[in-house]
Tab-separated table of C-alpha atoms in Angstrom:
chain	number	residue	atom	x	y	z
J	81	UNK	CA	-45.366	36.002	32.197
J	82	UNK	CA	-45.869	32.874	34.099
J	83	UNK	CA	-46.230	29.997	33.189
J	84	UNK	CA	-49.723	29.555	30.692
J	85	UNK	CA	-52.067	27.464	31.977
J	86	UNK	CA	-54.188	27.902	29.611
J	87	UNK	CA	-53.554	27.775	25.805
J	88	UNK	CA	-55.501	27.576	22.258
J	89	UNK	CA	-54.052	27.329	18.762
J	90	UNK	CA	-56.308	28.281	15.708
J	91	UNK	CA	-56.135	27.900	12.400
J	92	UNK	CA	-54.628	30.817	10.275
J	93	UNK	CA	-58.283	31.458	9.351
J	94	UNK	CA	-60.188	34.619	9.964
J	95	UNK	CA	-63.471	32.895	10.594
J	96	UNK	CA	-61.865	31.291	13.921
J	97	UNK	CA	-60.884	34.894	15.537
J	98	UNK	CA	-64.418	34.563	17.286
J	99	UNK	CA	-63.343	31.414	18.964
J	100	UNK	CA	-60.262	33.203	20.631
J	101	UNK	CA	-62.585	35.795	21.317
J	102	UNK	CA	-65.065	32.808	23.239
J	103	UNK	CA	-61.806	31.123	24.928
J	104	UNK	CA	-61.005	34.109	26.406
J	105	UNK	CA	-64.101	35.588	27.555
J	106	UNK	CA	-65.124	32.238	29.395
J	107	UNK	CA	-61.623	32.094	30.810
J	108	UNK	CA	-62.034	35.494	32.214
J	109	UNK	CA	-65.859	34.790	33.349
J	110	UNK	CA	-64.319	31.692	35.232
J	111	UNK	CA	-62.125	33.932	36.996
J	112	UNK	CA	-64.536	36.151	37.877
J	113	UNK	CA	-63.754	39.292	35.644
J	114	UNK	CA	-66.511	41.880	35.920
J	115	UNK	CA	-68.751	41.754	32.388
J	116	UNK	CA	-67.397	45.417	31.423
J	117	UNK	CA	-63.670	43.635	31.519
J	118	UNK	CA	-64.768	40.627	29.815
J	119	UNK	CA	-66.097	43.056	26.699
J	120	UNK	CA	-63.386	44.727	26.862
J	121	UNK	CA	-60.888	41.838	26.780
J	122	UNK	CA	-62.872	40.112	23.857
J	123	UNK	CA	-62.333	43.467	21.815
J	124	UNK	CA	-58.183	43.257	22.578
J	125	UNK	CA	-57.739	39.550	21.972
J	126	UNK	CA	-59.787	40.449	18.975
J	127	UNK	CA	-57.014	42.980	17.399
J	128	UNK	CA	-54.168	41.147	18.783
J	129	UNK	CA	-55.261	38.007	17.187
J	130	UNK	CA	-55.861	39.370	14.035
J	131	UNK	CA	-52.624	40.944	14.089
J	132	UNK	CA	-51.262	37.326	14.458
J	133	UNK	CA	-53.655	36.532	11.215
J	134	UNK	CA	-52.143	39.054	9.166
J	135	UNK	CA	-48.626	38.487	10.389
J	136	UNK	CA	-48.768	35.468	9.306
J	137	UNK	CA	-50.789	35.510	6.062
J	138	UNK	CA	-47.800	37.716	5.293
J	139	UNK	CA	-45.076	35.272	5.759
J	140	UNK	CA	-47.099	32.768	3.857
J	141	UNK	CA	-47.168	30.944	7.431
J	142	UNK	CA	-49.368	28.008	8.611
J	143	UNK	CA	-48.366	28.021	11.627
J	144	UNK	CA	-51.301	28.165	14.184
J	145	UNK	CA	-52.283	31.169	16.126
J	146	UNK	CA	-51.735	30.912	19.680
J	147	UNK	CA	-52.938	32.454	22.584
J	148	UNK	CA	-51.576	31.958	25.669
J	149	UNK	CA	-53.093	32.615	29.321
J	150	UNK	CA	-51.730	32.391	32.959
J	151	UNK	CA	-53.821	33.579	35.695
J	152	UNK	CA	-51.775	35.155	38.218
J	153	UNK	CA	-52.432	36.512	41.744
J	154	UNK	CA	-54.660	39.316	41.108
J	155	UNK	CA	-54.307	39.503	36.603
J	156	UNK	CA	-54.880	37.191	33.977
J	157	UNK	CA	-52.393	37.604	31.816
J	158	UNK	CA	-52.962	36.811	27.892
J	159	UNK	CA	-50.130	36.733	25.549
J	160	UNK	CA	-50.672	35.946	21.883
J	161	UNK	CA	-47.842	35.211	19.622
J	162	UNK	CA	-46.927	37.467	16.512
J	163	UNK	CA	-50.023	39.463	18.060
J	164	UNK	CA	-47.699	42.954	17.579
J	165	UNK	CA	-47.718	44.831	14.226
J	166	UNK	CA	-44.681	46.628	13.388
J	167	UNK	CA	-47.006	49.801	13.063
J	168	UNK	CA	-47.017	49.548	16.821
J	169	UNK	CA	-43.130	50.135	16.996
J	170	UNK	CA	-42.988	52.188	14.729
J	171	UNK	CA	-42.633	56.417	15.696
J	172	UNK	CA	-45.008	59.133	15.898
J	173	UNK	CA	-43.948	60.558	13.263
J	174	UNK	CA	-44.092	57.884	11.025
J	175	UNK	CA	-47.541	56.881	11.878
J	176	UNK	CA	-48.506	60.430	10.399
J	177	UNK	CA	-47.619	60.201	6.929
J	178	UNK	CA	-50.682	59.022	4.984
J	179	UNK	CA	-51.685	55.366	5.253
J	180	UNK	CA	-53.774	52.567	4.045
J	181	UNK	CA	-57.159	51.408	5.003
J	182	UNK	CA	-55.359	48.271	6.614
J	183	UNK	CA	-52.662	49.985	8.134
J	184	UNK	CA	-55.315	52.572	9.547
J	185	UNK	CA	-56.848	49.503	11.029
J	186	UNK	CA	-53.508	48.114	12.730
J	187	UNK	CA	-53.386	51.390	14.493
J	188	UNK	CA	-57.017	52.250	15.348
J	189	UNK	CA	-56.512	48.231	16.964
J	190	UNK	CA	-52.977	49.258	18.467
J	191	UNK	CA	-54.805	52.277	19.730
J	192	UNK	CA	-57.328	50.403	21.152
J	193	UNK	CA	-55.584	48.046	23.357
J	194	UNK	CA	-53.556	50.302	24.489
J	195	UNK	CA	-57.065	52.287	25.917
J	196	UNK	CA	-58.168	49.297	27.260
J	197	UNK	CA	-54.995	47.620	28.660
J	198	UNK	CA	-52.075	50.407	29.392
J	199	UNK	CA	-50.028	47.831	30.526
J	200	UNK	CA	-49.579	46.477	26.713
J	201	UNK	CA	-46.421	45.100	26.037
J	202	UNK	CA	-44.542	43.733	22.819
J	203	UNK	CA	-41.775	41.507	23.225
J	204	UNK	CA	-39.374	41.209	20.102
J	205	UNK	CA	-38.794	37.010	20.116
J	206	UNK	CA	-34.979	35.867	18.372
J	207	UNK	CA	-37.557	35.121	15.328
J	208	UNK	CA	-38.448	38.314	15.049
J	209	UNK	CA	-42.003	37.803	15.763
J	210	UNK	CA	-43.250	40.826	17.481
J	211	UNK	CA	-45.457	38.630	20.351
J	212	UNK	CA	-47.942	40.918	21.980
J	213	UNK	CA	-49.095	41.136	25.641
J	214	UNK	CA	-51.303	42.374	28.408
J	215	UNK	CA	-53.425	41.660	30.918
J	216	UNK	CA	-56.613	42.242	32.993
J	217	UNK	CA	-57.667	42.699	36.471
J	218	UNK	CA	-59.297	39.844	38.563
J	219	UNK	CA	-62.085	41.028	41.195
J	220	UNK	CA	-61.408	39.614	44.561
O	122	UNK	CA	-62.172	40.646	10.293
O	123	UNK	CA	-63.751	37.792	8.432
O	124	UNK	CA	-66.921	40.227	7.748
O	125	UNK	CA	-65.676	43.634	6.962
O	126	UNK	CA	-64.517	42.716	3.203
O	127	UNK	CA	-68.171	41.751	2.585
O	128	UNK	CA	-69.196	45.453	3.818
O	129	UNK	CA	-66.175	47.063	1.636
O	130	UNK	CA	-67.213	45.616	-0.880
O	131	UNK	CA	-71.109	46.347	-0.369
O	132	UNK	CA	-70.096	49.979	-0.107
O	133	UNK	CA	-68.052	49.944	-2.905
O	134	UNK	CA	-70.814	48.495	-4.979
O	135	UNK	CA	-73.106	51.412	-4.023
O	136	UNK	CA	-70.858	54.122	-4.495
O	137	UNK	CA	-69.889	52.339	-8.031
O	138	UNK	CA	-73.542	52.699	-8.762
O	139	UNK	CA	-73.550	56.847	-7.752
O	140	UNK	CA	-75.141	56.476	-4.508
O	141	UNK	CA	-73.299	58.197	-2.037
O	142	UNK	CA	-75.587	59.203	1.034
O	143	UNK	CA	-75.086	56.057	2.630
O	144	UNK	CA	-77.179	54.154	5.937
O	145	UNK	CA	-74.675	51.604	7.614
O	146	UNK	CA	-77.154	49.433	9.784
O	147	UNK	CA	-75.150	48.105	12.409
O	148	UNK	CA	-78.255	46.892	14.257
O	149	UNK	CA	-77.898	43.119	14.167
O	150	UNK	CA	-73.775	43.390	14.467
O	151	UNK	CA	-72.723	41.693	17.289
O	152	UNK	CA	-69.252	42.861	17.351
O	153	UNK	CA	-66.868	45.267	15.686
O	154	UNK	CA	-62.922	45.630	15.881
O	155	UNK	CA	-60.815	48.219	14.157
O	156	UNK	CA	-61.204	46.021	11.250
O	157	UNK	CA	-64.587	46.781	10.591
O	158	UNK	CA	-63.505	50.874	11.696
O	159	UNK	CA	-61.303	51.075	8.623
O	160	UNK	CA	-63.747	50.442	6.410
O	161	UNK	CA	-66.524	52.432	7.778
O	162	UNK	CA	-63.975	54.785	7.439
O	163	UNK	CA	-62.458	53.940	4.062
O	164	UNK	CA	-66.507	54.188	2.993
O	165	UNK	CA	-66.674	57.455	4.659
O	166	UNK	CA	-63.664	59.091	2.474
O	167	UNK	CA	-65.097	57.201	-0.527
O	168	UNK	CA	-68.500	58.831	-0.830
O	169	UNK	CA	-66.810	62.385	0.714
O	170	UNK	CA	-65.245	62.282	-2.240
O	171	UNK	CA	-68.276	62.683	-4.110
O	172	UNK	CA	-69.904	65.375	-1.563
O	173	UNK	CA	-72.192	61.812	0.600
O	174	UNK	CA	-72.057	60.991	3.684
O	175	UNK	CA	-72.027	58.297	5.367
O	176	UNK	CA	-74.332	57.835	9.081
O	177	UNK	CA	-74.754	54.574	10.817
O	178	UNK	CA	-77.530	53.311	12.905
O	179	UNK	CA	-76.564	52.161	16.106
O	180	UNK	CA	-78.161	50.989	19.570
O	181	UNK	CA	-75.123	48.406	20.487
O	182	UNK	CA	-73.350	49.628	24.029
O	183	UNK	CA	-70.614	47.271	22.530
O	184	UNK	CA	-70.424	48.962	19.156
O	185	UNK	CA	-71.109	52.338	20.516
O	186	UNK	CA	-67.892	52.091	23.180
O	187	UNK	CA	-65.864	51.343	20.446
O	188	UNK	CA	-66.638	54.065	18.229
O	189	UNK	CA	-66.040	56.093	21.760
O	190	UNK	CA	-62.951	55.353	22.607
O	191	UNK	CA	-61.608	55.809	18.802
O	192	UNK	CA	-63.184	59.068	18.549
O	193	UNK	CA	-65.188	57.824	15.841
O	194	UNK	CA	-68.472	58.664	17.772
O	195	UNK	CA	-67.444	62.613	16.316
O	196	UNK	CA	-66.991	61.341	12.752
O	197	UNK	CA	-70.205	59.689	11.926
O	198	UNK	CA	-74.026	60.716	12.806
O	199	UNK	CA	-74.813	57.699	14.353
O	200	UNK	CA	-78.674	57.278	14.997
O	201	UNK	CA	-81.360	54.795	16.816
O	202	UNK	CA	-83.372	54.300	13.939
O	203	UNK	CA	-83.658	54.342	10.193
O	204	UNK	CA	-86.560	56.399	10.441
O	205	UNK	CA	-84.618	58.624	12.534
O	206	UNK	CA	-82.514	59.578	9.824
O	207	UNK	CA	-84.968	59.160	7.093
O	208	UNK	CA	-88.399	59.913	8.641
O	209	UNK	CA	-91.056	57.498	9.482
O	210	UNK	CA	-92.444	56.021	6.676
């Protein structure tokens, strides 16, 4: 990714997932992202950020939750750290043995992004934090 | 995600109580992840388990793409209207 322009650090806090949902929709309306993109951005950011939440509530972390955006030629391209859930990396066949409510909701959210964005990436940092990336198209 | 534990636990509540035909009014929700999915969907297994259902009510082209592209849209009888599911009044 290049590098972010564009960057905003919440609290670990599940009441502030709507303001990384509001960053990045008005960074995406600023670039000119058609409305349908936009919704469909604030629902990815959503999951990945929550991801990031959980991650971290995990750990017992209080580190913020960052999002990080560079706008590119023709992409914006968001990145947010420990965004991935290791139910993403996991197999197939793991993912079919019964599971929790939450862990139904890391992969319905995995699922989704993946729909919306195909180009979804995790990166695997030295940490281990599974940071989680992808981006969206900018109309000309 | 900072919501959907108030609606577990609303469900929960009601199917503590024996109800278990339940109306999810999501008229009024402005948005929905997979968080609030799961437990629509951990409310749906909870009152199958006592032969309910659970239906939502539904008008949001937000709300309604995301039950689309999760295939939920073929899990729940989502309506316009209470009195769509219940009769007018």
């Amino acid at each position: 990714m290049e590098e972010p322009e564009f960057s905003l650090e919440i609290p670990v806090n599940a009441a502030f997932i709507n303001t990384v949902r509001l960053f990045a929709a008005a960074l995406a309306r600023h670039f000119g992202c058609e409305e349908l993109a936009v919704n469909d951005l604030k629902l990815a950011i959503s999951e990945a950020a929550t991801n990031s939440l959980i991650n971290k509530m995990a750990e017992g972390s209080t580190t913020p939750i960052r999002v990080l955006v560079a706008a590119g030629v023709d992409r914006l391209n968001f990145l947010v750290e420990e965004g991935g859930a290791e139910e993403m990396a996991a197999s197939s066949e793991q993912q079919d043995e019964e599971v929790s409510t939450d862990q139904m909701a890391r992969i319905l959210g995995l699922e989704l992004i993946r729909t919306l964005f195909p180009d979804l990436g995790l990166m695997r940092q030295d940490d281990g934090r599974l940071d989680l990336r992808f981006s969206i198209p900018l109309t000309s | 995600m900072y919501t959907a534990p108030r609606l577990r636990e609303e469900i929960i509540d009601q199917v503590t109580k024996g109800r278990y035909n339940l109306i999810v009014d999501l008229e009024g929700v402005e948005f929905m992840d997979s968080t609030g999915l799961a437990v629509l969907v951990g409310g749906l297994k909870r009152v199958k388990e006592h032969e309910g259902a659970l239906e939502l009510i539904c008008t949001s082209d937000q709300i309604l793409r995301v039950l689309s592209l999760t295939g939920l849209n073929k899990v729940f009888p989502i309506h316009s209207s209470v009195d769509a599911v219940t009769g007018p009044k």
